[in-house]
Coordinates of C-alpha atoms in Angstrom, one line a residue:
X1 CA -33.5 137.9 -18.4
X2 CA -36.2 136.9 -15.9
X3 CA -35.4 135.1 -12.6
X4 CA -36.5 131.6 -13.9
X5 CA -34.1 131.8 -16.9
X6 CA -31.3 133.0 -14.7
X7 CA -31.9 130.1 -12.4
X8 CA -31.9 127.6 -15.3
X9 CA -28.7 128.9 -16.7
X10 CA -27.0 128.8 -13.3
X11 CA -28.2 125.3 -12.7
X12 CA -27.8 123.9 -16.2
X13 CA -26.5 120.5 -15.1
X14 CA -29.6 119.9 -12.9
X15 CA -31.9 120.9 -15.7
X16 CA -30.2 118.6 -18.2
X17 CA -30.2 115.7 -15.8
X18 CA -34.0 116.2 -15.1
X19 CA -34.7 116.4 -18.8
X20 CA -32.7 113.1 -19.4
X21 CA -34.7 111.4 -16.6
X22 CA -38.0 112.5 -18.1
X23 CA -36.9 111.5 -21.6
X24 CA -35.8 108.1 -20.2
X25 CA -39.2 107.5 -18.7
X26 CA -40.9 108.3 -22.0
X27 CA -38.5 106.0 -23.8
X28 CA -39.3 103.2 -21.4
X29 CA -43.0 103.6 -22.0
X30 CA -42.5 103.6 -25.7
X31 CA -40.2 100.5 -25.5
X32 CA -42.8 98.7 -23.4
X33 CA -45.5 99.3 -26.0
X34 CA -43.3 98.1 -28.8
X35 CA -42.3 95.0 -26.9
X36 CA -45.8 94.2 -25.6
X37 CA -46.3 91.4 -28.2
X38 CA -43.1 89.7 -27.4
X39 CA -43.7 89.9 -23.6
X40 CA -47.2 88.5 -24.1
X41 CA -45.9 85.6 -26.1
X42 CA -43.3 84.8 -23.4
X43 CA -46.0 85.0 -20.7
X44 CA -48.2 82.6 -22.6
X45 CA -45.4 80.1 -22.9
X46 CA -44.7 80.5 -19.2
X47 CA -48.3 79.6 -18.4
X48 CA -48.2 76.5 -20.6
X49 CA -45.0 75.3 -19.0
X50 CA -46.4 76.0 -15.5
X51 CA -49.5 73.9 -16.5
X52 CA -47.4 71.0 -17.5
X53 CA -45.4 71.2 -14.3
X54 CA -48.6 71.3 -12.3
X55 CA -49.9 68.3 -14.1
X56 CA -46.8 66.3 -13.3
X57 CA -47.4 67.0 -9.6
X58 CA -51.1 66.3 -9.6
X59 CA -52.2 63.5 -7.3
X60 CA -54.7 60.9 -8.7
X61 CA -56.4 58.0 -6.8
X62 CA -56.5 54.6 -8.5
X63 CA -58.6 51.7 -7.2
X64 CA -56.5 48.7 -6.1
X65 CA -56.3 45.7 -8.5
X66 CA -56.8 43.4 -5.5
X67 CA -60.1 43.1 -3.7
X68 CA -60.1 44.5 -0.2
X69 CA -57.0 46.7 -0.7
X70 CA -57.0 50.4 -0.2
X71 CA -56.9 52.7 -3.4
X72 CA -53.5 54.1 -4.4
X73 CA -52.7 57.8 -4.6
X74 CA -50.0 58.6 -7.3
X75 CA -48.7 61.6 -9.2
X76 CA -50.1 61.9 -12.7
X77 CA -47.8 60.5 -15.3
X78 CA -46.7 62.9 -18.1
X79 CA -48.1 61.6 -21.4
X80 CA -46.4 61.8 -24.8
X81 CA -48.8 64.6 -25.6
X82 CA -47.3 66.6 -22.7
X83 CA -43.8 65.9 -23.9
X84 CA -44.6 67.1 -27.5
X85 CA -46.2 70.3 -26.2
X86 CA -43.1 71.0 -24.1
X87 CA -40.8 70.3 -27.0
X88 CA -42.9 72.6 -29.2
X89 CA -42.5 75.4 -26.7
X90 CA -38.8 75.0 -26.5
X91 CA -38.4 75.0 -30.2
X92 CA -40.4 78.2 -30.4
X93 CA -38.2 79.8 -27.7
X94 CA -35.1 78.7 -29.7
X95 CA -36.5 80.2 -32.9
X96 CA -37.3 83.5 -31.2
X97 CA -33.8 83.6 -29.7
X98 CA -32.2 83.2 -33.1
X99 CA -34.4 85.9 -34.6
X100 CA -33.6 88.3 -31.8
X101 CA -29.8 87.6 -32.2
X102 CA -30.0 88.1 -36.0
X103 CA -31.8 91.4 -35.5
X104 CA -29.2 92.5 -33.0
X105 CA -26.3 91.6 -35.3
X106 CA -28.0 93.4 -38.3
X107 CA -28.5 96.5 -36.2
X108 CA -24.9 96.5 -35.1
X109 CA -23.5 95.8 -38.5
X110 CA -26.0 97.9 -40.6
X111 CA -27.3 100.2 -37.9
X112 CA -27.2 103.3 -40.1
X113 CA -29.5 101.7 -42.6
X114 CA -32.4 103.4 -40.9
X115 CA -31.3 106.7 -42.3
X116 CA -33.3 107.9 -45.4
X117 CA -30.2 108.2 -47.5
X118 CA -29.7 104.4 -47.5
X119 CA -33.2 103.2 -48.2
X120 CA -33.2 99.4 -48.3
X121 CA -29.5 99.0 -49.1
X122 CA -27.5 96.8 -46.8
X123 CA -24.7 99.2 -46.1
X124 CA -23.4 100.5 -42.8
X125 CA -20.2 99.3 -41.2
X126 CA -18.4 98.2 -44.3
X127 CA -14.6 97.8 -44.7
X128 CA -12.8 100.9 -45.9
X129 CA -11.5 98.9 -48.9
X130 CA -12.6 95.7 -50.6
X131 CA -10.3 92.6 -50.1
X132 CA -8.6 94.2 -47.2
X133 CA -9.8 92.0 -44.3
X134 CA -9.0 89.5 -42.9
X135 CA -6.0 89.0 -45.2
X136 CA -5.1 91.7 -47.7
X137 CA -4.5 90.3 -51.2
X138 CA -1.3 92.3 -51.7
X139 CA 0.9 95.2 -50.7
X140 CA -0.9 97.6 -53.0
X141 CA -4.2 97.0 -51.1
X142 CA -2.6 98.1 -47.9
X143 CA -1.2 101.3 -49.5
X144 CA -4.6 102.1 -51.1
X145 CA -6.2 101.6 -47.7
X146 CA -4.4 104.7 -46.5
X147 CA -6.1 106.9 -49.1
X148 CA -9.5 105.3 -48.7
X149 CA -9.3 105.7 -45.0
X150 CA -8.4 109.4 -45.1
X151 CA -11.0 110.0 -47.9
X152 CA -13.7 108.7 -45.6
X153 CA -13.0 111.4 -43.0
X154 CA -12.9 114.0 -45.8
X155 CA -16.3 112.8 -47.2
X156 CA -18.0 112.8 -43.8
X157 CA -17.3 116.6 -43.5
X158 CA -18.6 117.2 -47.0
X159 CA -22.1 118.3 -48.2
X160 CA -25.0 115.9 -48.0
X161 CA -25.3 113.4 -50.8
X162 CA -27.8 110.5 -51.0
X163 CA -25.2 108.5 -52.8
X164 CA -22.5 108.9 -50.2
X165 CA -21.3 105.7 -48.5
X166 CA -20.7 107.7 -45.3
X167 CA -22.9 110.1 -43.4
X168 CA -22.2 113.8 -44.2
X169 CA -22.0 116.8 -41.9
X170 CA -22.1 119.6 -44.5
X171 CA -19.5 121.4 -42.4
X172 CA -17.4 124.5 -42.8
X173 CA -15.5 127.1 -40.8
X174 CA -16.0 130.9 -40.4
X175 CA -14.7 133.1 -43.2
X176 CA -11.0 133.8 -42.8
X177 CA -10.0 137.1 -41.2
X178 CA -8.2 138.1 -44.3
X179 CA -11.3 137.7 -46.4
X180 CA -13.4 139.7 -44.0
X181 CA -10.7 142.4 -43.7
X182 CA -10.6 142.7 -47.5
X183 CA -14.3 143.3 -47.8
X184 CA -14.3 145.8 -44.9
X185 CA -11.5 147.8 -46.5
X186 CA -13.4 147.9 -49.8
X187 CA -16.5 149.1 -47.9
X188 CA -14.5 151.7 -46.1
X189 CA -12.9 153.0 -49.3
X190 CA -16.4 153.3 -50.9
X191 CA -17.6 155.2 -47.8
X192 CA -14.7 157.6 -48.0
X193 CA -15.2 158.2 -51.7
X194 CA -18.8 159.0 -51.2
X195 CA -17.8 161.6 -48.5
X196 CA -15.0 162.9 -50.8
X197 CA -12.4 162.1 -48.1
X198 CA -9.0 160.4 -48.3
X199 CA -8.7 159.0 -44.8
X200 CA -11.0 158.3 -41.8
X201 CA -9.3 161.0 -39.8
X202 CA -10.9 163.6 -42.2
X203 CA -14.4 162.4 -41.3
X204 CA -16.6 164.1 -38.8
X205 CA -17.4 162.4 -35.5
X206 CA -20.9 161.6 -36.8
X207 CA -19.5 160.0 -40.0
X208 CA -16.9 158.0 -38.1
X209 CA -19.7 156.5 -36.0
X210 CA -21.7 155.8 -39.1
X211 CA -18.7 154.1 -40.8
X212 CA -18.0 152.1 -37.6
X213 CA -21.6 151.0 -37.5
X214 CA -21.6 149.9 -41.2
X215 CA -18.4 148.0 -40.9
X216 CA -19.6 146.1 -37.8
X217 CA -22.9 145.2 -39.4
X218 CA -21.2 144.1 -42.6
X219 CA -18.8 141.9 -40.6
X220 CA -21.7 140.3 -38.8
X221 CA -23.5 139.9 -42.1
X222 CA -20.6 137.9 -43.5
X223 CA -20.4 135.7 -40.4
X224 CA -24.2 135.0 -40.5
X225 CA -24.1 134.2 -44.2
X226 CA -21.5 131.6 -43.5
X227 CA -23.4 130.1 -40.6
X228 CA -26.5 130.0 -42.8
X229 CA -24.7 128.2 -45.6
X230 CA -23.6 125.1 -43.5
X231 CA -25.0 122.7 -41.0
X232 CA -22.2 122.6 -38.5
X233 CA -18.8 124.2 -37.9
X234 CA -15.8 121.9 -38.3
X235 CA -12.3 122.2 -39.5
X236 CA -12.2 121.3 -43.2
X237 CA -9.7 119.1 -45.2
X238 CA -7.2 121.0 -47.3
X239 CA -8.1 120.8 -51.0
X240 CA -6.3 118.2 -53.1
X241 CA -5.5 118.3 -56.8
X242 CA -6.3 115.4 -59.1
X243 CA -7.0 112.9 -56.3
X244 CA -3.6 113.6 -54.6
X245 CA -2.6 113.0 -51.0
X246 CA -5.2 114.1 -48.5
X247 CA -3.8 116.2 -45.7
X248 CA -5.5 117.3 -42.5
X249 CA -5.0 120.7 -40.8
X250 CA -4.3 121.4 -37.2
X251 CA -7.6 121.3 -35.3
X252 CA -9.1 118.6 -37.6
X253 CA -12.0 117.1 -35.6
X254 CA -11.4 113.4 -36.3
X255 CA -9.0 110.9 -34.7
X256 CA -7.0 109.9 -37.7
X257 CA -4.5 107.0 -37.2
X258 CA -0.9 107.9 -37.7
X259 CA -0.4 104.7 -39.8
X260 CA -2.3 106.4 -42.6
X261 CA 0.2 109.3 -42.9
X262 CA 1.6 109.2 -46.5
X263 CA 5.0 110.0 -45.1
X264 CA 4.9 107.4 -42.3
X265 CA 8.3 105.6 -42.5
X266 CA 7.2 102.2 -41.4
X267 CA 5.8 98.9 -42.7
X268 CA 2.0 98.9 -42.7
X269 CA 0.8 96.5 -40.0
X270 CA -2.6 94.8 -40.6
X271 CA -3.2 95.3 -36.8
X272 CA -2.8 99.1 -37.3
X273 CA -5.2 99.0 -40.3
X274 CA -7.7 97.0 -38.3
X275 CA -7.5 99.5 -35.4
X276 CA -8.0 102.3 -38.0
X277 CA -11.1 100.5 -39.3
X278 CA -12.6 100.2 -35.8
X279 CA -11.9 103.9 -35.1
X280 CA -13.5 104.8 -38.4
X281 CA -16.7 102.8 -37.6
X282 CA -16.9 104.3 -34.2
X283 CA -16.6 107.9 -35.4
X284 CA -18.9 107.2 -38.3
X285 CA -21.7 106.4 -35.9
X286 CA -21.2 109.6 -34.0
X287 CA -21.2 111.6 -37.3
X288 CA -24.4 109.7 -38.2
X289 CA -26.1 110.9 -35.0
X290 CA -25.0 114.5 -35.6
X291 CA -26.2 114.4 -39.2
X292 CA -29.6 113.1 -38.2
X293 CA -30.3 115.6 -35.4
X294 CA -29.0 118.4 -37.5
X295 CA -31.2 117.4 -40.5
X296 CA -28.3 117.7 -42.8
X297 CA -30.3 116.5 -45.7
X298 CA -32.7 119.5 -45.4
X299 CA -31.5 122.7 -47.0
X300 CA -33.8 124.7 -44.8
X301 CA -31.7 123.9 -41.7
X302 CA -28.3 125.5 -40.9
X303 CA -26.0 126.3 -37.9
X304 CA -28.4 129.0 -36.7
X305 CA -31.2 126.5 -36.0
X306 CA -29.6 123.0 -35.6
X307 CA -28.8 121.5 -32.1
X308 CA -25.2 120.6 -32.7
X309 CA -23.4 123.9 -33.7
X310 CA -19.8 122.7 -33.8
X311 CA -17.8 119.5 -33.9
X312 CA -14.7 120.3 -31.9
X313 CA -13.1 116.9 -31.9
X314 CA -13.2 113.1 -31.3
X315 CA -10.8 110.8 -29.7
X316 CA -11.1 107.1 -29.9
X317 CA -9.8 105.8 -26.6
X318 CA -7.1 103.2 -27.4
X319 CA -7.7 99.6 -26.4
X320 CA -10.6 97.2 -26.0
X321 CA -12.2 97.7 -22.6
X322 CA -11.2 94.7 -20.5
X323 CA -8.4 93.7 -22.8
X324 CA -4.9 95.2 -22.6
X325 CA -3.6 97.8 -25.0
X326 CA -3.5 97.0 -28.7
X327 CA 0.2 97.4 -29.2
X328 CA 0.8 93.9 -30.5
X329 CA 0.4 90.1 -30.2
X330 CA 0.6 88.7 -26.7
X331 CA -0.5 91.8 -24.9
X332 CA -0.2 91.4 -21.2
X333 CA -3.1 91.4 -18.8
X334 CA -3.0 93.9 -16.0
X335 CA -5.0 94.2 -12.9
X336 CA -7.4 97.1 -12.8
X337 CA -6.4 97.9 -9.2
X338 CA -8.7 100.1 -7.1
X339 CA -10.0 102.4 -9.9
X340 CA -13.5 103.5 -9.4
X341 CA -15.8 104.3 -12.3
X342 CA -15.4 108.0 -11.6
X343 CA -11.6 107.7 -11.7
X344 CA -11.8 105.6 -14.9
X345 CA -14.0 108.2 -16.5
X346 CA -11.7 111.1 -15.6
X347 CA -8.7 109.2 -16.9
X348 CA -10.5 108.7 -20.2
X349 CA -11.5 112.4 -20.3
X350 CA -7.9 113.5 -19.6
X351 CA -6.1 110.9 -21.7
X352 CA -4.1 112.0 -24.7
X353 CA -4.5 110.6 -28.3
X354 CA -2.6 107.2 -28.5
X355 CA -3.0 106.5 -24.7
X356 CA -4.9 103.4 -23.5
X357 CA -7.8 104.1 -21.1
X358 CA -7.7 102.7 -17.6
X359 CA -10.8 100.6 -18.4
X360 CA -9.0 99.0 -21.3
X361 CA -6.1 97.6 -19.2
X362 CA -7.7 94.3 -18.1
X363 CA -10.0 92.8 -15.5
X364 CA -10.4 89.6 -13.6
X365 CA -11.1 86.4 -15.6
X366 CA -14.5 86.0 -14.0
X367 CA -15.8 89.1 -15.8
X368 CA -15.1 87.6 -19.2
X369 CA -17.6 84.8 -18.8
X370 CA -15.2 81.9 -18.8
X371 CA -17.3 79.0 -20.0
X372 CA -19.7 79.3 -22.9
X373 CA -22.8 78.7 -20.8
X374 CA -22.0 81.0 -17.9
X375 CA -23.8 84.3 -17.9
X376 CA -21.8 87.4 -18.6
X377 CA -20.7 89.1 -15.4
X378 CA -20.8 92.9 -14.9
X379 CA -17.8 94.6 -13.5
X380 CA -18.4 98.3 -12.6
X381 CA -14.7 99.0 -12.5
X382 CA -14.9 99.4 -16.2
X383 CA -17.6 102.0 -16.3
X384 CA -21.1 102.8 -15.1
X385 CA -22.5 100.0 -17.3
X386 CA -20.2 97.3 -16.0
X387 CA -19.6 96.0 -19.5
X388 CA -16.2 94.7 -20.8
X389 CA -15.1 92.8 -23.9
X390 CA -15.9 89.1 -23.8
X391 CA -16.5 86.2 -26.1
X392 CA -19.7 87.7 -27.4
X393 CA -18.9 91.4 -28.0
X394 CA -16.1 94.0 -27.7
X395 CA -16.4 97.3 -25.9
X396 CA -14.7 100.5 -27.1
X397 CA -14.9 104.1 -25.8
X398 CA -14.8 107.4 -27.6
X399 CA -14.6 110.9 -26.3
X400 CA -16.6 113.5 -28.3
X401 CA -16.4 117.3 -27.8
X402 CA -19.1 119.5 -29.4
X403 CA -20.8 122.8 -29.0
X404 CA -24.6 122.2 -28.6
X405 CA -27.8 123.9 -27.8
X406 CA -28.2 123.2 -24.0
X407 CA -31.9 122.6 -24.3
X408 CA -31.5 119.8 -26.8
X409 CA -28.9 117.7 -25.1
X410 CA -31.4 114.9 -24.1
X411 CA -32.6 114.6 -27.7
X412 CA -29.0 114.2 -28.9
X413 CA -28.5 111.4 -26.4
X414 CA -31.6 109.7 -27.6
X415 CA -30.4 109.9 -31.3
X416 CA -27.0 108.5 -30.2
X417 CA -28.6 105.4 -28.7
X418 CA -30.8 104.9 -31.8
X419 CA -27.8 104.7 -34.2
X420 CA -26.1 101.7 -32.7
X421 CA -25.4 100.3 -29.2
X422 CA -24.0 103.5 -27.8
X423 CA -24.3 104.6 -24.2
X424 CA -23.4 107.9 -22.7
X425 CA -21.1 107.2 -19.7
X426 CA -19.9 110.7 -18.6
X427 CA -20.7 114.3 -19.5
X428 CA -18.9 117.5 -18.8
X429 CA -20.5 120.9 -19.6
X430 CA -18.8 124.3 -19.9
X431 CA -20.6 127.5 -20.6
X432 CA -19.8 129.2 -23.9
X433 CA -19.4 133.0 -24.1
X434 CA -21.4 133.7 -27.3
X435 CA -19.8 137.2 -27.7
X436 CA -16.3 135.8 -27.4
X437 CA -17.3 133.1 -30.0
X438 CA -18.5 135.8 -32.4
X439 CA -15.1 137.5 -32.1
X440 CA -13.6 134.3 -33.3
X441 CA -16.1 134.1 -36.2
X442 CA -18.6 131.5 -34.7
X443 CA -22.2 132.6 -34.8
X444 CA -24.5 130.1 -33.0
X445 CA -27.8 131.9 -33.3
X446 CA -30.1 132.8 -30.4
X447 CA -29.7 129.4 -28.6
X448 CA -27.9 129.2 -25.2
X449 CA -25.0 126.9 -26.1
X450 CA -22.5 124.9 -24.1
X451 CA -19.4 123.0 -24.9
X452 CA -20.1 119.4 -24.0
X453 CA -17.5 116.6 -23.6
X454 CA -19.0 113.1 -23.6
X455 CA -17.5 109.7 -23.0
X456 CA -19.4 107.1 -25.1
X457 CA -19.4 103.3 -24.8
X458 CA -19.8 101.4 -28.1
X459 CA -20.5 97.7 -28.5
X460 CA -19.3 95.5 -31.4
X461 CA -20.8 92.0 -31.7
X462 CA -18.2 89.4 -32.6
X463 CA -20.9 87.5 -34.5
X464 CA -20.0 89.6 -37.5
X465 CA -16.7 91.3 -36.7
X466 CA -14.8 88.0 -36.2
X467 CA -15.2 87.2 -39.9
X468 CA -13.2 90.3 -40.7
X469 CA -10.6 90.3 -37.9
X470 CA -7.0 89.6 -38.9
X471 CA -5.6 86.4 -37.3
X472 CA -3.0 88.4 -35.4
X473 CA -5.8 90.5 -33.8
X474 CA -7.8 87.4 -32.9
X475 CA -4.7 85.9 -31.2
X476 CA -3.9 89.0 -29.2
X477 CA -7.5 89.1 -28.0
X478 CA -7.4 85.4 -26.9
X479 CA -9.8 84.2 -29.5
X480 CA -7.6 81.4 -30.8
X481 CA -6.7 78.1 -29.1
X482 CA -3.6 75.9 -29.5
X483 CA -3.6 74.3 -32.9
X484 CA -5.5 77.2 -34.6
X485 CA -3.7 78.9 -37.5
X486 CA -1.8 81.9 -36.3
X487 CA -2.0 80.9 -32.6
X488 CA 0.8 82.3 -30.5
X489 CA 0.8 81.6 -26.8
X490 CA 0.1 84.8 -25.0
X491 CA 1.8 85.9 -21.8
X492 CA -1.5 85.6 -19.9
X493 CA -4.9 84.3 -21.1
X494 CA -7.1 87.0 -22.4
X495 CA -10.7 87.5 -21.4
X496 CA -13.3 86.6 -23.9
X497 CA -11.0 83.9 -25.3
X498 CA -11.5 80.2 -25.9
X499 CA -11.5 78.1 -22.7

């Protein structure tokens, strides 16, 4: 390997950061071109308003009505025509604001509609089951939600289908060792029969080397064939018979709520089901990003060529950023203390499933945007973006671990941001020993791959989620006021609530 490639591999993080920076500049340029018309319209309105303001301050000289008196200098009076023009401008601004908000809500709710599989259908972030939110029609609906919820994760790992309600990864795992061993033993027996020998010990040194070479090549052939038959490595769901209970193996890559376990000995809480729904939506968006960049709809692509080689796992960080943990109504606000964004990020990276991230444990009331007309305040104790849940949107974090082609990390980040309002907060990279991976059955092709752990920020606009939220969830999040149905006085006022 030449010195340049050696330096690049040694300084991989620097190379990736530079690539992200360059990509960001290109994205800004593209965004400025797309937004040019809107900016031009706003500048035109600004000029008209400035003209009206200037006219209101213009001095005019009027002759005195009395003979011998000096002329009077007064400011020009604003005419009805000026008032009408200003009113027209404000109406235009209001209309544009409503259009922008509607487009933002549609993108957040139906963001995956841009994928070719959906065409013009208004699908995307839909409830896992009809008639489930905000109030389930009966106990049977809650029970059926378990199976529908678990089936969604199974379907997302399945082969591509244009009729699928969820994105598909077309995933699989390397062939089992027992399967490989069985074929190698058959090949060895065939080789011995050709040489008219009963055991390998009876072979000559030259024939032993030849047999060893053939066995090694055949094992690699089996591994490559598997890699070429799927789009990504991921642990598969155990087969079910006749639509039976869906079980997940150890190492299953998704964060599946324990409430959905068929053997869970507890009453189903609508709060738990809602949390499961949010987690499903969040993971669905990540799957959509992987499906797009891996061209899962194209049979010409497979693990050997795609950027994302393996989905190791996802963990939806418990809790709404800026609002205390989701354990139940009346959750208690807690100060964020002296956590820095770096400490918050490492806590999220190192947290275990079921734990609440440090960023989700509350912040000062000022960061919530107390009154309706007060601008939202950024608080960088939450993360590098400074965003926390408030009366307009909710913030959730998710940790994603994948094996990816190191050269195409910036492209993956770009695809993530195009799916929904997702932002990469933190990244950890670890080199992958390709030879060790092959010994475990994973063939990644000729790409230099790394294991990447990312912490992602996701945004959920309350403009559409509020209509689905159970009342108990709204109350816990401070969205109800005294007198509202389901209102229970919380221990401490929640950010983003009604003031």
